[in-house]
Coordinates of C-alpha atoms and ligand atoms in Angstrom, one line a residue:
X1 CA -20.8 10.7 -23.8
X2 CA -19.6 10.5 -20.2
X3 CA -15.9 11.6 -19.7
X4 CA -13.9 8.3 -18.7
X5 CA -11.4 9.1 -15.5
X6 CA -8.4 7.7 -14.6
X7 CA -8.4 8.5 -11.2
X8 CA -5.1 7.4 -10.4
X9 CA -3.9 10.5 -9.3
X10 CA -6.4 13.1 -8.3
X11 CA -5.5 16.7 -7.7
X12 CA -7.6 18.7 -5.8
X13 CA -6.7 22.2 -6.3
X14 CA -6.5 24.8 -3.5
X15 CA -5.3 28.3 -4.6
X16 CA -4.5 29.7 -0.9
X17 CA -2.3 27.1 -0.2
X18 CA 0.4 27.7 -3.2
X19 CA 4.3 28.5 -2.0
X20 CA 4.7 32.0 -1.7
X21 CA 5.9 33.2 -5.4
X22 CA 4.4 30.2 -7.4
X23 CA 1.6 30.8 -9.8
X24 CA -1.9 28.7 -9.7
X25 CA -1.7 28.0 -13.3
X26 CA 1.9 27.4 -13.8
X27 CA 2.0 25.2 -10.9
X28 CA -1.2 23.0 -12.8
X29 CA 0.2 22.8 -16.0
X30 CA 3.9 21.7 -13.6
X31 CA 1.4 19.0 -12.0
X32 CA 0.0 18.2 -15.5
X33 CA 3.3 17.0 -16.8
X34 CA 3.7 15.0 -14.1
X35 CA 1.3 12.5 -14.2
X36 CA -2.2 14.1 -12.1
X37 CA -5.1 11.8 -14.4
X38 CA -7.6 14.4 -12.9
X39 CA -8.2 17.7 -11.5
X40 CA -11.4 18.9 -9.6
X41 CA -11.3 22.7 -8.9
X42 CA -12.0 23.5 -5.2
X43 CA -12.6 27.2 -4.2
X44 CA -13.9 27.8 -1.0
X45 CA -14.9 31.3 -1.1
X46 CA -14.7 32.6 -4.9
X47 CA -17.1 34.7 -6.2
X48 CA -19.1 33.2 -8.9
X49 CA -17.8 35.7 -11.5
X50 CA -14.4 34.8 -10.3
X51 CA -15.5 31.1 -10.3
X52 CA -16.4 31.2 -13.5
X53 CA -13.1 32.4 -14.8
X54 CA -10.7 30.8 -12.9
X55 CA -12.9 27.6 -13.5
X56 CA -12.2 28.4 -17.4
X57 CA -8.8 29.0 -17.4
X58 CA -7.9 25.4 -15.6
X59 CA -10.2 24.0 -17.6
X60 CA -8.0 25.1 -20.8
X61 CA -4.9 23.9 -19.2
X62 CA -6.6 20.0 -18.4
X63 CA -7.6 20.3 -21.7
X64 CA -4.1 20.6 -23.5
X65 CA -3.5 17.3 -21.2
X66 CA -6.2 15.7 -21.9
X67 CA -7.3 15.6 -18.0
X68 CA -11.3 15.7 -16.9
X69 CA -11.7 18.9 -14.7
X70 CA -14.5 18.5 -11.9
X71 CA -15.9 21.2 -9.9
X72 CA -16.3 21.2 -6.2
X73 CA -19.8 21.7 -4.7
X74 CA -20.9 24.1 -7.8
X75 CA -23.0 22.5 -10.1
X76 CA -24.0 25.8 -11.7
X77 CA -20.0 26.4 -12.7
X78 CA -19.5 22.9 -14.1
X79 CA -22.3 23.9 -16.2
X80 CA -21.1 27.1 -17.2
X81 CA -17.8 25.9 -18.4
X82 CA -19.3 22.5 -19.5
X83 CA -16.7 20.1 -17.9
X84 CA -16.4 16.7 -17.0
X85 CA -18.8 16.7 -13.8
X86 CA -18.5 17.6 -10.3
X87 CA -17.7 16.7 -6.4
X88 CA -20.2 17.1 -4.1
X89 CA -20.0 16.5 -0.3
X90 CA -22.6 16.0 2.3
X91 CA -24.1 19.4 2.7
X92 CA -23.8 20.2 -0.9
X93 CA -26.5 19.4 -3.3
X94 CA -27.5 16.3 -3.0
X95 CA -26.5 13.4 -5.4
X96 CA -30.3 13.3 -6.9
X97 CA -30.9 17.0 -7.9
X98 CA -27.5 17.4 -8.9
X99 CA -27.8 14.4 -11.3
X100 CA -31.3 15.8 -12.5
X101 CA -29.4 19.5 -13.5
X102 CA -26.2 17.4 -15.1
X103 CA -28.3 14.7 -16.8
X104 CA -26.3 11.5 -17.5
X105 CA -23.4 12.5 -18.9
X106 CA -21.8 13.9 -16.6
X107 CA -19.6 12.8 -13.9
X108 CA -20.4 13.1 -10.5
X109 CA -18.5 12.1 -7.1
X110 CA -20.1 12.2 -3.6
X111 CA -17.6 12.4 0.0
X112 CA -18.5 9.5 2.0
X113 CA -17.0 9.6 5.4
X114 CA -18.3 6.3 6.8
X115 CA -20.5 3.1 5.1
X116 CA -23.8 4.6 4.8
X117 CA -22.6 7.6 3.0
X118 CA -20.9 5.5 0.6
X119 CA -23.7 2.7 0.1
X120 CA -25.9 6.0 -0.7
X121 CA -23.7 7.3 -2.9
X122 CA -23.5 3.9 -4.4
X123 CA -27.3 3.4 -5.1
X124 CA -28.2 6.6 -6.2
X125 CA -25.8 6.4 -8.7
X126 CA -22.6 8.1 -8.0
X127 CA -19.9 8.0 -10.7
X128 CA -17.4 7.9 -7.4
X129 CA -17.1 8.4 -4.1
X130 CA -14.3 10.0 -2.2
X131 CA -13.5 8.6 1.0
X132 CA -11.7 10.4 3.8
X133 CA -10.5 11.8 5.9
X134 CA -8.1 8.4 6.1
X135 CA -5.3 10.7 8.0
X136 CA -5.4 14.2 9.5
X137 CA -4.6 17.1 7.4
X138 CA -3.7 20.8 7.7
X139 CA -6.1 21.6 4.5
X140 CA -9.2 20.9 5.8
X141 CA -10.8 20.9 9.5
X142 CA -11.3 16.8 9.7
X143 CA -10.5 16.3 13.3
X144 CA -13.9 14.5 14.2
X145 CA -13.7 12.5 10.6
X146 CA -9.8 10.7 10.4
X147 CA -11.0 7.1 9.5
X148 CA -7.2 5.4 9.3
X149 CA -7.1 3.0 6.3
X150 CA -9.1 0.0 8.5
X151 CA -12.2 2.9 8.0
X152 CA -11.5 3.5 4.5
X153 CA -10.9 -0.7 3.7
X154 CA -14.7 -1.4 5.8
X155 CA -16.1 1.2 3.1
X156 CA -14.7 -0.6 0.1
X157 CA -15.5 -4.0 1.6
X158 CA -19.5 -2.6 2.0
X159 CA -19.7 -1.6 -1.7
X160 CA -21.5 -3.9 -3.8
X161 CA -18.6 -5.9 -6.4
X162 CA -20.5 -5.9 -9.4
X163 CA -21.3 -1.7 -9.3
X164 CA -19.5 0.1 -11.6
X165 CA -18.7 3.0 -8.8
X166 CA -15.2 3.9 -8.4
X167 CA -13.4 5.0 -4.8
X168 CA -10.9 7.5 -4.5
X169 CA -9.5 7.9 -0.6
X170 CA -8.3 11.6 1.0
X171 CA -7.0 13.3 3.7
X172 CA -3.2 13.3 4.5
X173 CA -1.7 11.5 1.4
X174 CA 1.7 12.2 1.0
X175 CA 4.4 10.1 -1.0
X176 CA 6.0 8.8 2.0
X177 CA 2.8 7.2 3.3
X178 CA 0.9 6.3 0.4
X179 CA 2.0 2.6 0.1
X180 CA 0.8 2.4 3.7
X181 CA -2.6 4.0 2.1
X182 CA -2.7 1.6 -0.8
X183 CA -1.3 -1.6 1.6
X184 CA -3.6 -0.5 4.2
X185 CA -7.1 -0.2 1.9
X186 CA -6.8 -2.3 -0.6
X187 CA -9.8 -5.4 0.1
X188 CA -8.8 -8.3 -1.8
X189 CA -11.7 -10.8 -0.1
X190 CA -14.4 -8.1 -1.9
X191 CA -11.6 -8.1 -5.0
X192 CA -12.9 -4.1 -5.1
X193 CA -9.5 -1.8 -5.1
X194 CA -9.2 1.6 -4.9
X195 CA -9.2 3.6 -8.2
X196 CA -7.1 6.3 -7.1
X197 CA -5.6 9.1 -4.0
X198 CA -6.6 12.9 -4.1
X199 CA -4.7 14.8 -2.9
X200 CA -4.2 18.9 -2.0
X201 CA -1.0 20.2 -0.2
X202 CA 1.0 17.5 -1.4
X203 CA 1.1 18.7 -4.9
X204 CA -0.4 22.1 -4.3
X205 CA 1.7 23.4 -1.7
X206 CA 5.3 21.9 -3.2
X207 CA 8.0 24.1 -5.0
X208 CA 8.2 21.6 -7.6
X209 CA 4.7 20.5 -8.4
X210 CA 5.8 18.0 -11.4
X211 CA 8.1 15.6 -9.1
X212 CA 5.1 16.0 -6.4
X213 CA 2.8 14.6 -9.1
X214 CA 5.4 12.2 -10.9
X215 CA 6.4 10.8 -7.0
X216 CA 2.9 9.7 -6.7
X217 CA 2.0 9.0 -10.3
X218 CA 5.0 6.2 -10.0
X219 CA 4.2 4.7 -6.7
X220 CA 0.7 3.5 -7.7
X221 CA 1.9 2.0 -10.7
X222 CA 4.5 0.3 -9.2
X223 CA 2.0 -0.8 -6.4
X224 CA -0.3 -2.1 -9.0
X225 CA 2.8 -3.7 -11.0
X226 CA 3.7 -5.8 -7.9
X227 CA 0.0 -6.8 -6.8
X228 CA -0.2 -8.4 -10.0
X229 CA 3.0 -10.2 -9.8
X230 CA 2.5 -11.0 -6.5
X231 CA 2.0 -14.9 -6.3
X232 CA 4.8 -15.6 -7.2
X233 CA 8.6 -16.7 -8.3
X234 CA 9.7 -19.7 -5.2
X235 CA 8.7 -22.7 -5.9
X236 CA 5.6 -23.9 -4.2
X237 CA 6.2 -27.7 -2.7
X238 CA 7.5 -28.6 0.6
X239 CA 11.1 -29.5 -0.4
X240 CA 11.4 -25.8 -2.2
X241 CA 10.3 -24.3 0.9
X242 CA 12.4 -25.9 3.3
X243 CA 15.8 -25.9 0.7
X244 CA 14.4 -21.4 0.9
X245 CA 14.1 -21.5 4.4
X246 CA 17.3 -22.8 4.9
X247 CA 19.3 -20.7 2.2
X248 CA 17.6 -17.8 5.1
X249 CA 18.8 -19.0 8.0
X250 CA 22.5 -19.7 6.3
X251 CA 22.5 -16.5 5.4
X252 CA 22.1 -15.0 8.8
X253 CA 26.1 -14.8 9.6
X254 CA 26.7 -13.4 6.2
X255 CA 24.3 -11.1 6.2
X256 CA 24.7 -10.2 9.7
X257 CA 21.3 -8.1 10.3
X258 CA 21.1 -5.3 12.6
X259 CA 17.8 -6.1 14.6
X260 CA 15.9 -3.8 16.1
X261 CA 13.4 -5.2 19.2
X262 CA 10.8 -2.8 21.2
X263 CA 10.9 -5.9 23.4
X264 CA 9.1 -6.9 26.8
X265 CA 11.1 -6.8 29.7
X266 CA 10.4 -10.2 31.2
X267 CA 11.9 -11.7 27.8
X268 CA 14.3 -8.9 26.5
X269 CA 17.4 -10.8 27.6
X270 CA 16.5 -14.2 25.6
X271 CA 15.6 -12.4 22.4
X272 CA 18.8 -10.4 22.4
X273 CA 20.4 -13.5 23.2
X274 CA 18.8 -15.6 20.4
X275 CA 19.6 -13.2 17.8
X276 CA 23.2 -13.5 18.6
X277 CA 22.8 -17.2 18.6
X278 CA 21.2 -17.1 14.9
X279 CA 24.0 -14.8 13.9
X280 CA 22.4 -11.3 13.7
X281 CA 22.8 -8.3 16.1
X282 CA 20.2 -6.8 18.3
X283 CA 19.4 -3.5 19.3
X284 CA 16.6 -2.8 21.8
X285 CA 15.8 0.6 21.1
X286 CA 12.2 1.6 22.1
X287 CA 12.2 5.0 22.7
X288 CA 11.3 7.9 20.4
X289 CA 14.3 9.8 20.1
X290 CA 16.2 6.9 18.6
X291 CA 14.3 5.7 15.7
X292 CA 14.5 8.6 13.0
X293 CA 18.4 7.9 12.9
X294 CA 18.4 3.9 14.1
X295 CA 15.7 2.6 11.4
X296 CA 17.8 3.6 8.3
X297 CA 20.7 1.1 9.7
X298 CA 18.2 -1.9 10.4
X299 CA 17.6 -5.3 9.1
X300 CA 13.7 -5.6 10.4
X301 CA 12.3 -4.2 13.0
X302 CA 9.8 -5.6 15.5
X303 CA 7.0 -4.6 18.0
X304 CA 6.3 -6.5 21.2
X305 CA 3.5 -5.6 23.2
X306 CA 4.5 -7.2 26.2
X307 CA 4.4 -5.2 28.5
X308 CA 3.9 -1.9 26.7
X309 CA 3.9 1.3 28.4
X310 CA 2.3 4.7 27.4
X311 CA 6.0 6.0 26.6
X312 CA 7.1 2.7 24.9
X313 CA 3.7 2.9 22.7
X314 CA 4.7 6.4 21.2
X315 CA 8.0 4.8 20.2
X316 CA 5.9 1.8 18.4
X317 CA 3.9 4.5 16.6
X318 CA 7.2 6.4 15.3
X319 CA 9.3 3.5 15.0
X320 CA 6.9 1.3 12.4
X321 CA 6.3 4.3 10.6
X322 CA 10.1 4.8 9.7
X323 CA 10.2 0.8 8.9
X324 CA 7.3 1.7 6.7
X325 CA 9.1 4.9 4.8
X326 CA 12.1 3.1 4.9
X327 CA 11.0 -0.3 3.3
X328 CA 12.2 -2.1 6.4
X329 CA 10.0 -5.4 7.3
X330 CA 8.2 -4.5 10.6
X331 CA 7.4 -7.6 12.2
X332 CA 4.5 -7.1 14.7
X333 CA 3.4 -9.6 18.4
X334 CA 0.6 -8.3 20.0
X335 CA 0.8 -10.0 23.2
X336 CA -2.1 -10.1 25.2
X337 CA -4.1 -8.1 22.9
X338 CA -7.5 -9.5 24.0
X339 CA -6.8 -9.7 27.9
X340 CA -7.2 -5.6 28.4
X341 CA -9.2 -2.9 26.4
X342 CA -5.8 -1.0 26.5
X343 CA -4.0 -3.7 24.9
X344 CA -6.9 -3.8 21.9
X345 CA -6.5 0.3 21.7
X346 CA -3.2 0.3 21.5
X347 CA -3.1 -2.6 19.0
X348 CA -5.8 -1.2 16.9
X349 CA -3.7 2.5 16.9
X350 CA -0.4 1.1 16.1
X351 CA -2.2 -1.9 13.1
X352 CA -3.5 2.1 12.3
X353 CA -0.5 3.9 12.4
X354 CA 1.2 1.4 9.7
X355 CA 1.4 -1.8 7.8
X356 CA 2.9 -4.5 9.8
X357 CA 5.1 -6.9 7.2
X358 CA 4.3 -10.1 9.6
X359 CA 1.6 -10.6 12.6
X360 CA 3.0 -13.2 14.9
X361 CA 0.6 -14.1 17.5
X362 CA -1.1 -17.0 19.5
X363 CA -4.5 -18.1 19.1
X364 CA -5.8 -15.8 21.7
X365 CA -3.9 -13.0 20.1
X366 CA -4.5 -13.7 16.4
X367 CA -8.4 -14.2 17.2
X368 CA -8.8 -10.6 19.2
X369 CA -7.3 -9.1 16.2
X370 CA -9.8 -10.8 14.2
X371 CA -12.6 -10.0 16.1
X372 CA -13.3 -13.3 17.1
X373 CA -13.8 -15.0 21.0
X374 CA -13.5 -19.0 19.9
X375 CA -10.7 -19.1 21.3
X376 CA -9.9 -17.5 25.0
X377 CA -7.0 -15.7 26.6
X378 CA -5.2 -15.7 30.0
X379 CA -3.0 -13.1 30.2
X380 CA -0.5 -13.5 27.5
X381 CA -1.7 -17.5 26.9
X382 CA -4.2 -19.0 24.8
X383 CA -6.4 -20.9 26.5
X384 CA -7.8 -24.8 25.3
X385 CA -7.1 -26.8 21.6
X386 CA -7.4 -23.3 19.4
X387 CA -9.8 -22.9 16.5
X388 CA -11.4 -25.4 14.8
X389 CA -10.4 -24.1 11.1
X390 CA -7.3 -22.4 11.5
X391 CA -6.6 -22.2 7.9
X392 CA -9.5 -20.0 7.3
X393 CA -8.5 -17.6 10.6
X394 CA -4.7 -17.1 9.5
X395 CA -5.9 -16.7 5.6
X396 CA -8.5 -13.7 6.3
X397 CA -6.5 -11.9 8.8
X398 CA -4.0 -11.8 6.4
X399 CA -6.3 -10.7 3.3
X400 CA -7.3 -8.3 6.0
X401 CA -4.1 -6.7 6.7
X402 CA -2.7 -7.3 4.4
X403 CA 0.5 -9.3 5.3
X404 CA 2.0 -12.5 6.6
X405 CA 0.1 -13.9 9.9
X406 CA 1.8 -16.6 12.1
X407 CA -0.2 -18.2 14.5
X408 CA 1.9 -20.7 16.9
X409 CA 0.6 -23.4 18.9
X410 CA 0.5 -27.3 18.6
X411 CA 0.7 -26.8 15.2
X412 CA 2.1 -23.3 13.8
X413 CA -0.3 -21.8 10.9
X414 CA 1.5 -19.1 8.6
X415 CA -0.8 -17.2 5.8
X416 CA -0.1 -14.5 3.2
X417 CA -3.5 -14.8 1.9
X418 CA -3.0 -16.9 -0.8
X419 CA -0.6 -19.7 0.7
X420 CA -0.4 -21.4 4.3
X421 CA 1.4 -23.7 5.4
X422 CA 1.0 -25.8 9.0
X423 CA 4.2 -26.4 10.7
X424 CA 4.1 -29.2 13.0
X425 CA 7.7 -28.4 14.9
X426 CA 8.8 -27.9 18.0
X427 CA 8.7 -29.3 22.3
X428 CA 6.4 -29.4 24.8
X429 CA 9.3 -27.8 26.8
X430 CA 9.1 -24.3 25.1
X431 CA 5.6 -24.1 27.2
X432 CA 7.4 -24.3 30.4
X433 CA 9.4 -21.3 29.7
X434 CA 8.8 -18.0 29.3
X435 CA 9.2 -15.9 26.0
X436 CA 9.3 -18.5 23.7
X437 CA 6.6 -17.0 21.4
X438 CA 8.4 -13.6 22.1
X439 CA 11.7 -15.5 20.8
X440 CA 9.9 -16.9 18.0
X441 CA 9.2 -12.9 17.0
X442 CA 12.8 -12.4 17.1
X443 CA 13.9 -15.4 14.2
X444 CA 11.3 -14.3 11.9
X445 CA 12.2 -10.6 12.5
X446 CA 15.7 -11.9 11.8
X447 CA 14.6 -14.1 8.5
X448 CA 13.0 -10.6 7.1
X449 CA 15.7 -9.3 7.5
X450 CA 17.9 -11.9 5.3
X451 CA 15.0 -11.8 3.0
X452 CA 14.7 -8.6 2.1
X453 CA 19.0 -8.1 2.4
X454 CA 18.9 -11.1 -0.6
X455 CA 16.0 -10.8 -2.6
X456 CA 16.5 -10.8 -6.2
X457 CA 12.8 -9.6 -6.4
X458 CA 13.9 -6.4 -8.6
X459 CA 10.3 -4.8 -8.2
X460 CA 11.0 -3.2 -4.8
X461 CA 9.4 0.8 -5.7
X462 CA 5.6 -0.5 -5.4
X463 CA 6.3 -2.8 -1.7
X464 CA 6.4 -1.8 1.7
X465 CA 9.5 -4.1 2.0
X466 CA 11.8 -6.3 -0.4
X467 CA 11.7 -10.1 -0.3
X468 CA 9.3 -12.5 0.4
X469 CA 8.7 -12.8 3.7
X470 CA 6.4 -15.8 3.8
X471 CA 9.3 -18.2 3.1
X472 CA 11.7 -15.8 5.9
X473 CA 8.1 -16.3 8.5
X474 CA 8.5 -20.3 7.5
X475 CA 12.2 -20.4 8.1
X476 CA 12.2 -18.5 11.5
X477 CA 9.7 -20.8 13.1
X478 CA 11.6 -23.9 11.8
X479 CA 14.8 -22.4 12.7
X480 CA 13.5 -22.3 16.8
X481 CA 11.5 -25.2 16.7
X482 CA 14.2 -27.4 15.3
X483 CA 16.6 -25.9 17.5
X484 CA 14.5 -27.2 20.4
X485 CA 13.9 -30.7 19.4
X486 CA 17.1 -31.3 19.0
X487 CA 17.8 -29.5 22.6
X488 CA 15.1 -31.4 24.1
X489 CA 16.7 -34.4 23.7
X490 CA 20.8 -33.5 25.1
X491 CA 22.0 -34.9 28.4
X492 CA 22.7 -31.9 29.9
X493 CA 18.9 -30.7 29.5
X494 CA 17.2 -31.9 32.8
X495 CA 14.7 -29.1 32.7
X496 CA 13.0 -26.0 31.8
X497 CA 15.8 -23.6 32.9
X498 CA 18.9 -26.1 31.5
X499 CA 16.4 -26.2 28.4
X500 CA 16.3 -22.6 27.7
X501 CA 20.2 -22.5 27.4
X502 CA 20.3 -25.6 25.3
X503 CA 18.0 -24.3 23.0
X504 CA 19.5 -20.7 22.6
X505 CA 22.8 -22.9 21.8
X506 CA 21.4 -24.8 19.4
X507 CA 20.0 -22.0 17.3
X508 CA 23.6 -21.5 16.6
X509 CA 24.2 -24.9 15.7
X510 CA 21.7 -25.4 13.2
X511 CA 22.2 -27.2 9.7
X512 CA 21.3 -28.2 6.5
X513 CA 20.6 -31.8 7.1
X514 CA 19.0 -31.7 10.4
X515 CA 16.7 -28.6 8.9
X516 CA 15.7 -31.0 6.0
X517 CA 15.6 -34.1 8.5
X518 CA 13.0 -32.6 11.0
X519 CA 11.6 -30.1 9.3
X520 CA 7.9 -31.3 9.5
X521 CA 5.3 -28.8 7.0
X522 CA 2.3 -29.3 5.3
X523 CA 1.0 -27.0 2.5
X524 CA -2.8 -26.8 3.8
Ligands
LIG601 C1 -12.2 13.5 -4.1 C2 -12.8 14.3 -2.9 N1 -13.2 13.6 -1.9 C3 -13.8 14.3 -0.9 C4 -13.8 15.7 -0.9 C5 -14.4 16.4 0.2 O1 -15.6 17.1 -0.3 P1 -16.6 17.8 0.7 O2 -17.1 16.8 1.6 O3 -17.6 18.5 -0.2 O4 -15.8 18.9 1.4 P2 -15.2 20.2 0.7 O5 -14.2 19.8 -0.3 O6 -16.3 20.9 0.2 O7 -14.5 20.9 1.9 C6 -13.3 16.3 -2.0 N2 -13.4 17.7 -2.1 N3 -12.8 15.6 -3.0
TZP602 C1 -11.0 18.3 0.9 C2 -10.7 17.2 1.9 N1 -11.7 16.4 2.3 C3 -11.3 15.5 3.2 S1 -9.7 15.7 3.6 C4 -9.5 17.0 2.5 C5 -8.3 17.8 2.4 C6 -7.1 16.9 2.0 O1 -6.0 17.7 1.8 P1 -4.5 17.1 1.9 O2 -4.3 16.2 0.7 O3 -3.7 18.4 1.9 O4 -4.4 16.4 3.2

């Protein structure tokens, strides 16, 4: 019979790369014990004498777990110690002749480093594939093969649902980014999800194997606890949202949240400004050097691409990756992304770098991340009505990313996938200034904030960040589109400019009843 694997946590061994002093066997059986499902045996330059006996003596260790042991590239090994199968790559034997020497019963799992490889590997009857390299590693020469986890999602999305082959991904899994991994891979539209991670140094070259493996062994079964209790607690009508959106926003004094803003410098000013207004604190800290010992004290933070800079990019790239190992909610507004191919790079390396928590954009911007051209931009505006079935745009870009998309216009759409809502709030005037969009960035940044600062969601280990942030994405666009009807219609306000004050004053002002008064949303 073929040996079932639990891939969850797949160790791939690599002798040379033990701490100085730790033994190869002691430090498996360490690993063992804490929670590696399977091991596959990888020696690069092992005679086959030596092979054969090193191959034996893991093998007798997996066995006292209870763990599959897979060979790397040699066939003729797995055969000699009769284990559970083996892992060939692309130059190795193929999949075909190494299935005819195996026969059926034994497992066999085939690298695939872009769709073809994997569709191969798929049809020609691969047990699994491993996918990588999804980061860079020190283990392995990958340079020309780093596939981020948008490469590793388009593989699972192109395997056929109904085959029974299972993915593992590889290359630079560590502890501290493997929620990114799973967050960033996972294809819910394809409902195919990833089995498990391999991984080398992380275990192999740690002083303390067991927590290495125990670390990871917990964070995919948390991951998988929270997927499946997802959708979820709140109430799901239009009263229960707008009574949550406003227990947010009246938090916001209470809670006072440190925000952090790479912002633009046209709209810097009324961002720091608005956050005040809403009762939070800014901090616009967008260089480097700041972030490792900023992001630990932050509510949210968020990314503006404004007018991003080479320098200010690097920042981005540090900056959400602390938000991401520090569970903060990293709110992301790729301005302009379609109007340069600089602004699609640098979106596409910083949406590869890590997992945004929201995506606030305008049509233009939401449909150049999607890869679509209905709708047109013109510098940082959209250009004509938008697109004809917003629903379905906001829903797959946020299947596809994984997170809560906000697309503002007429009508504001906001997605996580399962839910969206239409939000039909707001004043011509916030077109005649500038920044509003960037402003509306700001109060949902601020709403994470209060959302993951009051959650009573308990299951926090297995998220990128605490709370849910579809409600705190609702209550920061009501909280600024409220706040300007009710400007809009003050004596003082006589235009744009007197409009822009009035409004910033009246995100201070907000309350209960006028919330639930004007609050105008639609489940779609
Ligand atoms: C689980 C898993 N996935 C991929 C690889 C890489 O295998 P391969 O392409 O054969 O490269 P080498 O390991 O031989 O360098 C793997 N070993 N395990
Ligand atoms: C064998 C292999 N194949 C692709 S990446 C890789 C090495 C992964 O090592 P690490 O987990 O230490 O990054």
């Amino acid at each position: 019979m073929k040996t079932e694997i639990d891939y969850s946590v797949y160790l791939v061994t690599a002798r040379g790369l033990l701490p100085e002093g730790k033994d190869y066997l002691e430090s498996l059986e360490e690993s063992l014990q804490g929670g590696v499902t399977v091991v596959q045996l990888r020696e690069k330059t092992t005679d086959t004498g030596e092979f054969i006996q090193v191959a034996q003596s893991t093998k007798d260790i997996c066995d006292k777990y209870n763990v599959p042991l897979l060979i790397n590239d040699r066939i003729d090994v797995a055969l000699a110690i009769d284990c559970a199968g083996v892992h060939v790559g692309q130059s190795d034997a193929p999949l075909s002749i190494a299935r005819k020497l195996l026969g059926d019963e034994k497992v066999i799992g085939v690298s695939a480093g872009n769709i073809e490889q994997a569709i191969n590997a798929q049809n020609g009857g691969a047990d699994y594939i491993g996918i990588g390299a999804v980061y860079g590693t020190q283990t392995k020469d990958v340079t020309n093969k780093i596939m981020g986890t948008p490469g590793a999602r388009s593989i699972l999305a192109a395997l056929d649902p109904q085959s029974p082959i299972k993915t593992v991904v590889i290359g630079g899994i560590k502890s501290e980014n493997l929620l990114r991994v799973l967050n960033g891979v996972h294809e819910k539209d394809t409902k195919r999800y990833l089995d498990g991670v391999a991984v080398v140094s992380e275990i192999v070259s740690s002083k303390n194997p067991r927590e290495a493996a125990s670390n990871l062994s917990h964070l995919i079964k948390s991951f998988r606890e929270s997927e499946k209790i997802k959708y979820h607690s709140a109430s799901y009508d239009v009263d229960s949202i707008v009574q949550e959106a406003w227990r947010i926003i009246n938090a916001i004094p209470e809670q006072h949240p440190l925000i952090q803003q790479m912002a633009n410098i046209v709209t810097a000013n009324d961002q720091a400004n608005a956050t005040l207004a809403l009762g939070a604190s800014p901090v616009m800290a967008a260089v480097v050097g700041d972030q490792k010992d900023l992001n630990p004290h932050i509510g949210a933070l968020l990314i503006n691409m404004g007018t991003v800079s080479e320098e200010q990019k690097q920042a981005m790239l540090v900056g959400g990756r602390y938000s991401n190992l520090n569970k903060k909610p990293l709110i992301f507004d790729p301005v302009a992304l379609g109007a340069t191919s600089f602004r699609k790079q640098t979106g596409q390396e910083l949406l590869n770098h890590w997992a945004p928590t929201v995506i606030k954009g305008n049509a233009a911007e939401i449909g150049a991340l999607s890869g679509l051209t209905e709708v047109a931009t013109k510098g940082v505006d959209s250009v004509g009505p938008g697109f004809k079935n917003p629903v379905t745009v906001v829903k797959s870009l946020a299947n596809r990313e994984r997170c809560i998309v906000v697309m503002t216009g007429k009508d504001d759409y906001i997605s996580d996938g399962e839910r969206t809502v239409k939000i039909s709030n707001g004043h011509s005037l916030l077109g005649q200034i500038t920044g509003s969009g960037c402003v509306t960035g700001t109060a949902i940044a601020t709403c994470c904030a209060v959302s993951s600062m009051t959650t009573e969601d308990m299951n926090e280990d297995g998220k990128l960040s605490r709370g849910d942030h579809f409600m705190a994405a609702i209550a920061g666009v009501l909280a600024l589109e409220i706040a300007a009807e009710i400007a809009s219609k003050r004596d003082d306000v006589r235009g744009p400019n007197t409009f822009r004050s009035a409004w910033i004053d009246e995100m201070s002002k907000l309350n209960e009843i006028n919330l639930k008064k004007l609050s105008c949303v639609t489940l779609t």
